[in-house]
Amino acid sequence: MEFEKGYVVISRAGRDKGYYMAVIGTDDEKDFVIVADGKERPLERPKRKNPKHLQKTNYKIDLEQLTDKKLRRFLNDLKKS
C-alpha cells in the first residue's frame, strides 16, 4: 500500500489507535511511514508507523509552511465532520 506525503491517515493499531495523522514522509529502507498529528507527535518528533496499521483517507494537506497548530486545526476539523 502506497502512502504519499500530505495524505491524512487513521491509526488502526497501537496506543494512538483512532487518531488522525498526516503522512510527512516515508522510510523506504525499512518500509515505514512517518506520521505526525501536531500534538502528541509534533512535526519535530514524528512517529514511524507500519503501513499495515494505517488506513488511508481521501483528505490531503499541503505540507508547505505547515505548523503544528495548522496541522492540529486541520485534523480536528476532519474529526468533527
PDB file with one MODEL, atoms N, CA, C and O in Angstrom:
MODEL        1
ATOM      1  N   MET A   1       0.854  -1.180   0.000  1.00  0.00           N
ATOM      2  CA  MET A   1       0.000   0.000   0.000  1.00  0.00           C
ATOM      3  C   MET A   1       0.894   1.236   0.000  1.00  0.00           C
ATOM      4  O   MET A   1       1.817   1.333   0.809  1.00  0.00           O
ATOM      5  N   GLU A   2       0.634   2.154  -0.878  1.00  0.00           N
ATOM      6  CA  GLU A   2       1.468   3.334  -1.053  1.00  0.00           C
ATOM      7  C   GLU A   2       0.871   4.532  -0.320  1.00  0.00           C
ATOM      8  O   GLU A   2      -0.293   4.874  -0.525  1.00  0.00           O
ATOM      9  N   PHE A   3       1.659   5.156   0.519  1.00  0.00           N
ATOM     10  CA  PHE A   3       1.236   6.355   1.247  1.00  0.00           C
ATOM     11  C   PHE A   3       2.064   7.522   0.757  1.00  0.00           C
ATOM     12  O   PHE A   3       3.291   7.493   0.847  1.00  0.00           O
ATOM     13  N   GLU A   4       1.407   8.554   0.238  1.00  0.00           N
ATOM     14  CA  GLU A   4       2.098   9.723  -0.281  1.00  0.00           C
ATOM     15  C   GLU A   4       2.125  10.829   0.762  1.00  0.00           C
ATOM     16  O   GLU A   4       1.246  10.913   1.619  1.00  0.00           O
ATOM     17  N   LYS A   5       3.140  11.672   0.679  1.00  0.00           N
ATOM     18  CA  LYS A   5       3.266  12.804   1.598  1.00  0.00           C
ATOM     19  C   LYS A   5       2.038  13.694   1.521  1.00  0.00           C
ATOM     20  O   LYS A   5       1.527  13.981   0.439  1.00  0.00           O
ATOM     21  N   GLY A   6       1.577  14.124   2.677  1.00  0.00           N
ATOM     22  CA  GLY A   6       0.460  15.056   2.740  1.00  0.00           C
ATOM     23  C   GLY A   6      -0.887  14.392   2.970  1.00  0.00           C
ATOM     24  O   GLY A   6      -1.832  15.068   3.377  1.00  0.00           O
ATOM     25  N   TYR A   7      -1.007  13.097   2.726  1.00  0.00           N
ATOM     26  CA  TYR A   7      -2.295  12.438   2.917  1.00  0.00           C
ATOM     27  C   TYR A   7      -2.579  12.225   4.394  1.00  0.00           C
ATOM     28  O   TYR A   7      -1.667  12.004   5.191  1.00  0.00           O
ATOM     29  N   VAL A   8      -3.844  12.295   4.745  1.00  0.00           N
ATOM     30  CA  VAL A   8      -4.279  12.056   6.112  1.00  0.00           C
ATOM     31  C   VAL A   8      -4.610  10.575   6.254  1.00  0.00           C
ATOM     32  O   VAL A   8      -5.254   9.989   5.384  1.00  0.00           O
ATOM     33  N   VAL A   9      -4.167   9.976   7.355  1.00  0.00           N
ATOM     34  CA  VAL A   9      -4.417   8.565   7.633  1.00  0.00           C
ATOM     35  C   VAL A   9      -5.013   8.439   9.028  1.00  0.00           C
ATOM     36  O   VAL A   9      -4.948   9.368   9.833  1.00  0.00           O
ATOM     37  N   ILE A  10      -5.593   7.280   9.300  1.00  0.00           N
ATOM     38  CA  ILE A  10      -6.117   6.967  10.625  1.00  0.00           C
ATOM     39  C   ILE A  10      -5.320   5.788  11.158  1.00  0.00           C
ATOM     40  O   ILE A  10      -5.141   4.778  10.476  1.00  0.00           O
ATOM     41  N   SER A  11      -4.846   5.934  12.384  1.00  0.00           N
ATOM     42  CA  SER A  11      -4.092   4.849  13.014  1.00  0.00           C
ATOM     43  C   SER A  11      -5.057   3.750  13.425  1.00  0.00           C
ATOM     44  O   SER A  11      -6.081   4.024  14.051  1.00  0.00           O
ATOM     45  N   ARG A  12      -4.739   2.504  13.078  1.00  0.00           N
ATOM     46  CA  ARG A  12      -5.591   1.360  13.383  1.00  0.00           C
ATOM     47  C   ARG A  12      -4.989   0.429  14.425  1.00  0.00           C
ATOM     48  O   ARG A  12      -5.594  -0.592  14.752  1.00  0.00           O
ATOM     49  N   ALA A  13      -3.814   0.754  14.953  1.00  0.00           N
ATOM     50  CA  ALA A  13      -3.180  -0.097  15.963  1.00  0.00           C
ATOM     51  C   ALA A  13      -2.234   0.745  16.800  1.00  0.00           C
ATOM     52  O   ALA A  13      -1.749   1.786  16.356  1.00  0.00           O
ATOM     53  N   GLY A  14      -1.979   0.287  18.004  1.00  0.00           N
ATOM     54  CA  GLY A  14      -1.072   0.983  18.901  1.00  0.00           C
ATOM     55  C   GLY A  14      -1.819   1.884  19.862  1.00  0.00           C
ATOM     56  O   GLY A  14      -3.049   1.933  19.863  1.00  0.00           O
ATOM     57  N   ARG A  15      -1.067   2.589  20.673  1.00  0.00           N
ATOM     58  CA  ARG A  15      -1.716   3.449  21.669  1.00  0.00           C
ATOM     59  C   ARG A  15      -2.369   4.669  21.043  1.00  0.00           C
ATOM     60  O   ARG A  15      -3.172   5.343  21.687  1.00  0.00           O
ATOM     61  N   ASP A  16      -2.031   4.958  19.789  1.00  0.00           N
ATOM     62  CA  ASP A  16      -2.648   6.075  19.081  1.00  0.00           C
ATOM     63  C   ASP A  16      -3.788   5.622  18.168  1.00  0.00           C
ATOM     64  O   ASP A  16      -4.134   6.322  17.217  1.00  0.00           O
ATOM     65  N   LYS A  17      -4.363   4.475  18.447  1.00  0.00           N
ATOM     66  CA  LYS A  17      -5.444   3.913  17.638  1.00  0.00           C
ATOM     67  C   LYS A  17      -6.607   4.903  17.547  1.00  0.00           C
ATOM     68  O   LYS A  17      -7.056   5.445  18.557  1.00  0.00           O
ATOM     69  N   GLY A  18      -7.084   5.127  16.321  1.00  0.00           N
ATOM     70  CA  GLY A  18      -8.194   6.034  16.091  1.00  0.00           C
ATOM     71  C   GLY A  18      -7.791   7.472  15.844  1.00  0.00           C
ATOM     72  O   GLY A  18      -8.649   8.292  15.517  1.00  0.00           O
ATOM     73  N   TYR A  19      -6.512   7.815  15.988  1.00  0.00           N
ATOM     74  CA  TYR A  19      -6.042   9.181  15.787  1.00  0.00           C
ATOM     75  C   TYR A  19      -5.892   9.471  14.291  1.00  0.00           C
ATOM     76  O   TYR A  19      -5.462   8.616  13.517  1.00  0.00           O
ATOM     77  N   TYR A  20      -6.255  10.687  13.907  1.00  0.00           N
ATOM     78  CA  TYR A  20      -5.970  11.170  12.560  1.00  0.00           C
ATOM     79  C   TYR A  20      -4.545  11.695  12.563  1.00  0.00           C
ATOM     80  O   TYR A  20      -4.134  12.388  13.493  1.00  0.00           O
ATOM     81  N   MET A  21      -3.791  11.363  11.522  1.00  0.00           N
ATOM     82  CA  MET A  21      -2.406  11.817  11.395  1.00  0.00           C
ATOM     83  C   MET A  21      -2.125  12.151   9.938  1.00  0.00           C
ATOM     84  O   MET A  21      -2.829  11.695   9.037  1.00  0.00           O
ATOM     85  N   ALA A  22      -1.092  12.947   9.717  1.00  0.00           N
ATOM     86  CA  ALA A  22      -0.681  13.301   8.359  1.00  0.00           C
ATOM     87  C   ALA A  22       0.629  12.603   8.041  1.00  0.00           C
ATOM     88  O   ALA A  22       1.533  12.543   8.875  1.00  0.00           O
ATOM     89  N   VAL A  23       0.721  12.079   6.831  1.00  0.00           N
ATOM     90  CA  VAL A  23       1.955  11.453   6.363  1.00  0.00           C
ATOM     91  C   VAL A  23       2.923  12.563   5.987  1.00  0.00           C
ATOM     92  O   VAL A  23       2.631  13.386   5.119  1.00  0.00           O
ATOM     93  N   ILE A  24       4.083  12.581   6.648  1.00  0.00           N
ATOM     94  CA  ILE A  24       5.067  13.616   6.325  1.00  0.00           C
ATOM     95  C   ILE A  24       6.305  13.039   5.662  1.00  0.00           C
ATOM     96  O   ILE A  24       7.220  13.780   5.302  1.00  0.00           O
ATOM     97  N   GLY A  25       6.340  11.726   5.500  1.00  0.00           N
ATOM     98  CA  GLY A  25       7.471  11.106   4.824  1.00  0.00           C
ATOM     99  C   GLY A  25       7.393   9.597   4.888  1.00  0.00           C
ATOM    100  O   GLY A  25       6.457   9.024   5.447  1.00  0.00           O
ATOM    101  N   THR A  26       8.407   8.962   4.298  1.00  0.00           N
ATOM    102  CA  THR A  26       8.490   7.509   4.335  1.00  0.00           C
ATOM    103  C   THR A  26       9.920   7.098   4.643  1.00  0.00           C
ATOM    104  O   THR A  26      10.868   7.820   4.336  1.00  0.00           O
ATOM    105  N   ASP A  27      10.059   5.946   5.245  1.00  0.00           N
ATOM    106  CA  ASP A  27      11.367   5.342   5.497  1.00  0.00           C
ATOM    107  C   ASP A  27      11.428   4.130   4.570  1.00  0.00           C
ATOM    108  O   ASP A  27      11.113   3.009   4.970  1.00  0.00           O
ATOM    109  N   ASP A  28      11.835   4.373   3.334  1.00  0.00           N
ATOM    110  CA  ASP A  28      11.814   3.324   2.315  1.00  0.00           C
ATOM    111  C   ASP A  28      12.727   2.159   2.665  1.00  0.00           C
ATOM    112  O   ASP A  28      12.473   1.022   2.266  1.00  0.00           O
ATOM    113  N   GLU A  29      13.776   2.438   3.401  1.00  0.00           N
ATOM    114  CA  GLU A  29      14.730   1.395   3.754  1.00  0.00           C
ATOM    115  C   GLU A  29      14.079   0.299   4.604  1.00  0.00           C
ATOM    116  O   GLU A  29      14.375  -0.884   4.439  1.00  0.00           O
ATOM    117  N   LYS A  30      13.197   0.706   5.506  1.00  0.00           N
ATOM    118  CA  LYS A  30      12.567  -0.266   6.402  1.00  0.00           C
ATOM    119  C   LYS A  30      11.057  -0.354   6.200  1.00  0.00           C
ATOM    120  O   LYS A  30      10.364  -0.962   7.016  1.00  0.00           O
ATOM    121  N   ASP A  31      10.542   0.236   5.138  1.00  0.00           N
ATOM    122  CA  ASP A  31       9.124   0.187   4.797  1.00  0.00           C
ATOM    123  C   ASP A  31       8.221   0.719   5.905  1.00  0.00           C
ATOM    124  O   ASP A  31       7.223   0.088   6.254  1.00  0.00           O
ATOM    125  N   PHE A  32       8.569   1.876   6.455  1.00  0.00           N
ATOM    126  CA  PHE A  32       7.730   2.530   7.443  1.00  0.00           C
ATOM    127  C   PHE A  32       7.219   3.843   6.879  1.00  0.00           C
ATOM    128  O   PHE A  32       7.795   4.398   5.943  1.00  0.00           O
ATOM    129  N   VAL A  33       6.125   4.336   7.462  1.00  0.00           N
ATOM    130  CA  VAL A  33       5.559   5.627   7.103  1.00  0.00           C
ATOM    131  C   VAL A  33       5.804   6.561   8.281  1.00  0.00           C
ATOM    132  O   VAL A  33       5.631   6.161   9.432  1.00  0.00           O
ATOM    133  N   ILE A  34       6.204   7.798   8.009  1.00  0.00           N
ATOM    134  CA  ILE A  34       6.468   8.785   9.046  1.00  0.00           C
ATOM    135  C   ILE A  34       5.231   9.678   9.160  1.00  0.00           C
ATOM    136  O   ILE A  34       4.819  10.310   8.188  1.00  0.00           O
ATOM    137  N   VAL A  35       4.640   9.721  10.369  1.00  0.00           N
ATOM    138  CA  VAL A  35       3.398  10.473  10.572  1.00  0.00           C
ATOM    139  C   VAL A  35       3.531  11.431  11.748  1.00  0.00           C
ATOM    140  O   VAL A  35       4.364  11.235  12.633  1.00  0.00           O
ATOM    141  N   ALA A  36       2.697  12.474  11.746  1.00  0.00           N
ATOM    142  CA  ALA A  36       2.639  13.442  12.835  1.00  0.00           C
ATOM    143  C   ALA A  36       1.198  13.902  12.981  1.00  0.00           C
ATOM    144  O   ALA A  36       0.426  13.889  12.022  1.00  0.00           O
ATOM    145  N   ASP A  37       0.842  14.314  14.211  1.00  0.00           N
ATOM    146  CA  ASP A  37      -0.508  14.837  14.430  1.00  0.00           C
ATOM    147  C   ASP A  37      -0.499  16.262  14.990  1.00  0.00           C
ATOM    148  O   ASP A  37      -1.561  16.853  15.182  1.00  0.00           O
ATOM    149  N   GLY A  38       0.675  16.813  15.251  1.00  0.00           N
ATOM    150  CA  GLY A  38       0.774  18.187  15.721  1.00  0.00           C
ATOM    151  C   GLY A  38       0.628  18.344  17.219  1.00  0.00           C
ATOM    152  O   GLY A  38       0.877  19.432  17.740  1.00  0.00           O
ATOM    153  N   LYS A  39       0.237  17.304  17.930  1.00  0.00           N
ATOM    154  CA  LYS A  39       0.067  17.390  19.381  1.00  0.00           C
ATOM    155  C   LYS A  39       0.940  16.350  20.082  1.00  0.00           C
ATOM    156  O   LYS A  39       2.012  16.677  20.593  1.00  0.00           O
ATOM    157  N   GLU A  40       0.487  15.116  20.104  1.00  0.00           N
ATOM    158  CA  GLU A  40       1.277  14.043  20.723  1.00  0.00           C
ATOM    159  C   GLU A  40       2.540  13.780  19.915  1.00  0.00           C
ATOM    160  O   GLU A  40       3.592  13.463  20.470  1.00  0.00           O
ATOM    161  N   ARG A  41       2.424  13.913  18.620  1.00  0.00           N
ATOM    162  CA  ARG A  41       3.555  13.732  17.709  1.00  0.00           C
ATOM    163  C   ARG A  41       3.708  14.987  16.862  1.00  0.00           C
ATOM    164  O   ARG A  41       3.139  15.071  15.774  1.00  0.00           O
ATOM    165  N   PRO A  42       4.480  15.977  17.353  1.00  0.00           N
ATOM    166  CA  PRO A  42       4.690  17.196  16.574  1.00  0.00           C
ATOM    167  C   PRO A  42       5.578  16.938  15.359  1.00  0.00           C
ATOM    168  O   PRO A  42       6.187  15.876  15.232  1.00  0.00           O
ATOM    169  N   LEU A  43       5.638  17.912  14.485  1.00  0.00           N
ATOM    170  CA  LEU A  43       6.420  17.783  13.257  1.00  0.00           C
ATOM    171  C   LEU A  43       7.909  17.587  13.546  1.00  0.00           C
ATOM    172  O   LEU A  43       8.618  16.980  12.743  1.00  0.00           O
ATOM    173  N   GLU A  44       8.382  18.089  14.674  1.00  0.00           N
ATOM    174  CA  GLU A  44       9.796  17.939  15.019  1.00  0.00           C
ATOM    175  C   GLU A  44      10.114  16.550  15.566  1.00  0.00           C
ATOM    176  O   GLU A  44      11.277  16.150  15.602  1.00  0.00           O
ATOM    177  N   ARG A  45       9.083  15.812  15.992  1.00  0.00           N
ATOM    178  CA  ARG A  45       9.285  14.492  16.594  1.00  0.00           C
ATOM    179  C   ARG A  45       8.225  13.524  16.061  1.00  0.00           C
ATOM    180  O   ARG A  45       7.386  13.041  16.821  1.00  0.00           O
ATOM    181  N   PRO A  46       8.263  13.240  14.750  1.00  0.00           N
ATOM    182  CA  PRO A  46       7.243  12.372  14.155  1.00  0.00           C
ATOM    183  C   PRO A  46       7.407  10.917  14.567  1.00  0.00           C
ATOM    184  O   PRO A  46       8.411  10.541  15.174  1.00  0.00           O
ATOM    185  N   LYS A  47       6.421  10.112  14.236  1.00  0.00           N
ATOM    186  CA  LYS A  47       6.409   8.695  14.603  1.00  0.00           C
ATOM    187  C   LYS A  47       6.515   7.834  13.351  1.00  0.00           C
ATOM    188  O   LYS A  47       5.924   8.141  12.316  1.00  0.00           O
ATOM    189  N   ARG A  48       7.282   6.747  13.464  1.00  0.00           N
ATOM    190  CA  ARG A  48       7.333   5.747  12.391  1.00  0.00           C
ATOM    191  C   ARG A  48       6.229   4.740  12.643  1.00  0.00           C
ATOM    192  O   ARG A  48       6.105   4.203  13.744  1.00  0.00           O
ATOM    193  N   LYS A  49       5.425   4.486  11.617  1.00  0.00           N
ATOM    194  CA  LYS A  49       4.330   3.525  11.758  1.00  0.00           C
ATOM    195  C   LYS A  49       4.419   2.499  10.628  1.00  0.00           C
ATOM    196  O   LYS A  49       4.823   2.808   9.507  1.00  0.00           O
ATOM    197  N   ASN A  50       4.034   1.291  10.957  1.00  0.00           N
ATOM    198  CA  ASN A  50       3.933   0.233   9.969  1.00  0.00           C
ATOM    199  C   ASN A  50       2.717   0.545   9.085  1.00  0.00           C
ATOM    200  O   ASN A  50       1.639   0.819   9.613  1.00  0.00           O
ATOM    201  N   PRO A  51       2.861   0.509   7.774  1.00  0.00           N
ATOM    202  CA  PRO A  51       1.728   0.819   6.895  1.00  0.00           C
ATOM    203  C   PRO A  51       0.525  -0.097   7.108  1.00  0.00           C
ATOM    204  O   PRO A  51      -0.605   0.292   6.810  1.00  0.00           O
ATOM    205  N   LYS A  52       0.748  -1.293   7.613  1.00  0.00           N
ATOM    206  CA  LYS A  52      -0.368  -2.204   7.879  1.00  0.00           C
ATOM    207  C   LYS A  52      -1.286  -1.660   8.966  1.00  0.00           C
ATOM    208  O   LYS A  52      -2.452  -2.046   9.048  1.00  0.00           O
ATOM    209  N   HIS A  53      -0.763  -0.763   9.802  1.00  0.00           N
ATOM    210  CA  HIS A  53      -1.517  -0.227  10.922  1.00  0.00           C
ATOM    211  C   HIS A  53      -2.164   1.115  10.613  1.00  0.00           C
ATOM    212  O   HIS A  53      -2.633   1.804  11.518  1.00  0.00           O
ATOM    213  N   LEU A  54      -2.191   1.489   9.333  1.00  0.00           N
ATOM    214  CA  LEU A  54      -2.762   2.764   8.925  1.00  0.00           C
ATOM    215  C   LEU A  54      -3.860   2.560   7.898  1.00  0.00           C
ATOM    216  O   LEU A  54      -3.795   1.658   7.063  1.00  0.00           O
ATOM    217  N   GLN A  55      -4.873   3.418   7.976  1.00  0.00           N
ATOM    218  CA  GLN A  55      -5.958   3.403   6.988  1.00  0.00           C
ATOM    219  C   GLN A  55      -5.935   4.734   6.249  1.00  0.00           C
ATOM    220  O   GLN A  55      -5.915   5.797   6.870  1.00  0.00           O
ATOM    221  N   LYS A  56      -5.938   4.672   4.930  1.00  0.00           N
ATOM    222  CA  LYS A  56      -5.929   5.874   4.112  1.00  0.00           C
ATOM    223  C   LYS A  56      -7.269   6.593   4.179  1.00  0.00           C
ATOM    224  O   LYS A  56      -8.312   5.975   4.391  1.00  0.00           O
ATOM    225  N   THR A  57      -7.223   7.909   3.994  1.00  0.00           N
ATOM    226  CA  THR A  57      -8.432   8.701   3.792  1.00  0.00           C
ATOM    227  C   THR A  57      -8.271   9.438   2.465  1.00  0.00           C
ATOM    228  O   THR A  57      -7.214   9.370   1.838  1.00  0.00           O
ATOM    229  N   ASN A  58      -9.302  10.131   2.047  1.00  0.00           N
ATOM    230  CA  ASN A  58      -9.239  10.876   0.788  1.00  0.00           C
ATOM    231  C   ASN A  58      -8.795  12.320   0.992  1.00  0.00           C
ATOM    232  O   ASN A  58      -8.819  13.108   0.047  1.00  0.00           O
ATOM    233  N   TYR A  59      -8.395  12.676   2.196  1.00  0.00           N
ATOM    234  CA  TYR A  59      -8.016  14.047   2.504  1.00  0.00           C
ATOM    235  C   TYR A  59      -6.515  14.234   2.372  1.00  0.00           C
ATOM    236  O   TYR A  59      -5.723  13.333   2.644  1.00  0.00           O
ATOM    237  N   LYS A  60      -6.151  15.445   1.940  1.00  0.00           N
ATOM    238  CA  LYS A  60      -4.742  15.765   1.756  1.00  0.00           C
ATOM    239  C   LYS A  60      -4.491  17.164   2.294  1.00  0.00           C
ATOM    240  O   LYS A  60      -5.328  18.054   2.146  1.00  0.00           O
ATOM    241  N   ILE A  61      -3.333  17.353   2.921  1.00  0.00           N
ATOM    242  CA  ILE A  61      -2.950  18.652   3.462  1.00  0.00           C
ATOM    243  C   ILE A  61      -1.652  19.093   2.792  1.00  0.00           C
ATOM    244  O   ILE A  61      -0.775  18.278   2.507  1.00  0.00           O
ATOM    245  N   ASP A  62      -1.550  20.394   2.548  1.00  0.00           N
ATOM    246  CA  ASP A  62      -0.349  20.950   1.938  1.00  0.00           C
ATOM    247  C   ASP A  62       0.746  21.046   2.998  1.00  0.00           C
ATOM    248  O   ASP A  62       0.549  21.679   4.035  1.00  0.00           O
ATOM    249  N   LEU A  63       1.882  20.431   2.752  1.00  0.00           N
ATOM    250  CA  LEU A  63       2.967  20.406   3.735  1.00  0.00           C
ATOM    251  C   LEU A  63       3.837  21.655   3.701  1.00  0.00           C
ATOM    252  O   LEU A  63       4.676  21.847   4.581  1.00  0.00           O
ATOM    253  N   GLU A  64       3.648  22.505   2.698  1.00  0.00           N
ATOM    254  CA  GLU A  64       4.418  23.744   2.620  1.00  0.00           C
ATOM    255  C   GLU A  64       3.974  24.678   3.739  1.00  0.00           C
ATOM    256  O   GLU A  64       2.780  24.927   3.908  1.00  0.00           O
ATOM    257  N   GLN A  65       4.926  25.190   4.496  1.00  0.00           N
ATOM    258  CA  GLN A  65       4.685  26.123   5.598  1.00  0.00           C
ATOM    259  C   GLN A  65       3.699  25.565   6.625  1.00  0.00           C
ATOM    260  O   GLN A  65       2.925  26.315   7.220  1.00  0.00           O
ATOM    261  N   LEU A  66       3.729  24.266   6.828  1.00  0.00           N
ATOM    262  CA  LEU A  66       2.843  23.622   7.794  1.00  0.00           C
ATOM    263  C   LEU A  66       3.427  23.762   9.197  1.00  0.00           C
ATOM    264  O   LEU A  66       4.617  23.529   9.411  1.00  0.00           O
ATOM    265  N   THR A  67       2.587  24.143  10.139  1.00  0.00           N
ATOM    266  CA  THR A  67       2.992  24.226  11.540  1.00  0.00           C
ATOM    267  C   THR A  67       2.161  23.227  12.332  1.00  0.00           C
ATOM    268  O   THR A  67       1.162  22.707  11.836  1.00  0.00           O
ATOM    269  N   ASP A  68       2.580  22.961  13.563  1.00  0.00           N
ATOM    270  CA  ASP A  68       1.820  22.053  14.412  1.00  0.00           C
ATOM    271  C   ASP A  68       0.404  22.576  14.645  1.00  0.00           C
ATOM    272  O   ASP A  68      -0.552  21.801  14.665  1.00  0.00           O
ATOM    273  N   LYS A  69       0.273  23.880  14.819  1.00  0.00           N
ATOM    274  CA  LYS A  69      -1.039  24.478  15.056  1.00  0.00           C
ATOM    275  C   LYS A  69      -1.967  24.291  13.858  1.00  0.00           C
ATOM    276  O   LYS A  69      -3.130  23.922  14.021  1.00  0.00           O
ATOM    277  N   LYS A  70      -1.452  24.547  12.653  1.00  0.00           N
ATOM    278  CA  LYS A  70      -2.257  24.365  11.444  1.00  0.00           C
ATOM    279  C   LYS A  70      -2.640  22.901  11.253  1.00  0.00           C
ATOM    280  O   LYS A  70      -3.761  22.596  10.847  1.00  0.00           O
ATOM    281  N   LEU A  71      -1.709  21.997  11.546  1.00  0.00           N
ATOM    282  CA  LEU A  71      -1.969  20.567  11.418  1.00  0.00           C
ATOM    283  C   LEU A  71      -3.047  20.126  12.403  1.00  0.00           C
ATOM    284  O   LEU A  71      -3.969  19.402  12.025  1.00  0.00           O
ATOM    285  N   ARG A  72      -2.944  20.552  13.664  1.00  0.00           N
ATOM    286  CA  ARG A  72      -3.954  20.208  14.673  1.00  0.00           C
ATOM    287  C   ARG A  72      -5.326  20.711  14.255  1.00  0.00           C
ATOM    288  O   ARG A  72      -6.312  19.982  14.358  1.00  0.00           O
ATOM    289  N   ARG A  73      -5.398  21.950  13.784  1.00  0.00           N
ATOM    290  CA  ARG A  73      -6.675  22.547  13.387  1.00  0.00           C
ATOM    291  C   ARG A  73      -7.284  21.763  12.219  1.00  0.00           C
ATOM    292  O   ARG A  73      -8.480  21.471  12.233  1.00  0.00           O
ATOM    293  N   PHE A  74      -6.484  21.423  11.219  1.00  0.00           N
ATOM    294  CA  PHE A  74      -6.968  20.671  10.067  1.00  0.00           C
ATOM    295  C   PHE A  74      -7.497  19.301  10.490  1.00  0.00           C
ATOM    296  O   PHE A  74      -8.579  18.895  10.065  1.00  0.00           O
ATOM    297  N   LEU A  75      -6.741  18.590  11.322  1.00  0.00           N
ATOM    298  CA  LEU A  75      -7.146  17.253  11.762  1.00  0.00           C
ATOM    299  C   LEU A  75      -8.369  17.293  12.670  1.00  0.00           C
ATOM    300  O   LEU A  75      -9.215  16.401  12.607  1.00  0.00           O
ATOM    301  N   ASN A  76      -8.472  18.329  13.525  1.00  0.00           N
ATOM    302  CA  ASN A  76      -9.659  18.472  14.377  1.00  0.00           C
ATOM    303  C   ASN A  76     -10.904  18.740  13.547  1.00  0.00           C
ATOM    304  O   ASN A  76     -11.972  18.207  13.849  1.00  0.00           O
ATOM    305  N   ASP A  77     -10.787  19.552  12.512  1.00  0.00           N
ATOM    306  CA  ASP A  77     -11.922  19.830  11.626  1.00  0.00           C
ATOM    307  C   ASP A  77     -12.381  18.550  10.928  1.00  0.00           C
ATOM    308  O   ASP A  77     -13.581  18.333  10.757  1.00  0.00           O
ATOM    309  N   LEU A  78     -11.439  17.710  10.528  1.00  0.00           N
ATOM    310  CA  LEU A  78     -11.792  16.443   9.892  1.00  0.00           C
ATOM    311  C   LEU A  78     -12.527  15.525  10.865  1.00  0.00           C
ATOM    312  O   LEU A  78     -13.505  14.870  10.504  1.00  0.00           O
ATOM    313  N   LYS A  79     -12.048  15.489  12.080  1.00  0.00           N
ATOM    314  CA  LYS A  79     -12.634  14.605  13.085  1.00  0.00           C
ATOM    315  C   LYS A  79     -14.075  15.005  13.390  1.00  0.00           C
ATOM    316  O   LYS A  79     -14.929  14.149  13.624  1.00  0.00           O
ATOM    317  N   LYS A  80     -14.342  16.325  13.386  1.00  0.00           N
ATOM    318  CA  LYS A  80     -15.681  16.818  13.697  1.00  0.00           C
ATOM    319  C   LYS A  80     -16.668  16.591  12.561  1.00  0.00           C
ATOM    320  O   LYS A  80     -17.872  16.485  12.797  1.00  0.00           O
ATOM    321  N   SER A  81     -16.170  16.516  11.330  1.00  0.00           N
ATOM    322  CA  SER A  81     -17.078  16.375  10.181  1.00  0.00           C
ATOM    323  C   SER A  81     -17.470  14.951   9.909  1.00  0.00           C
ATOM    324  O   SER A  81     -18.228  14.687   8.976  1.00  0.00           O
TER     325      SER A  81
ENDMDL
END
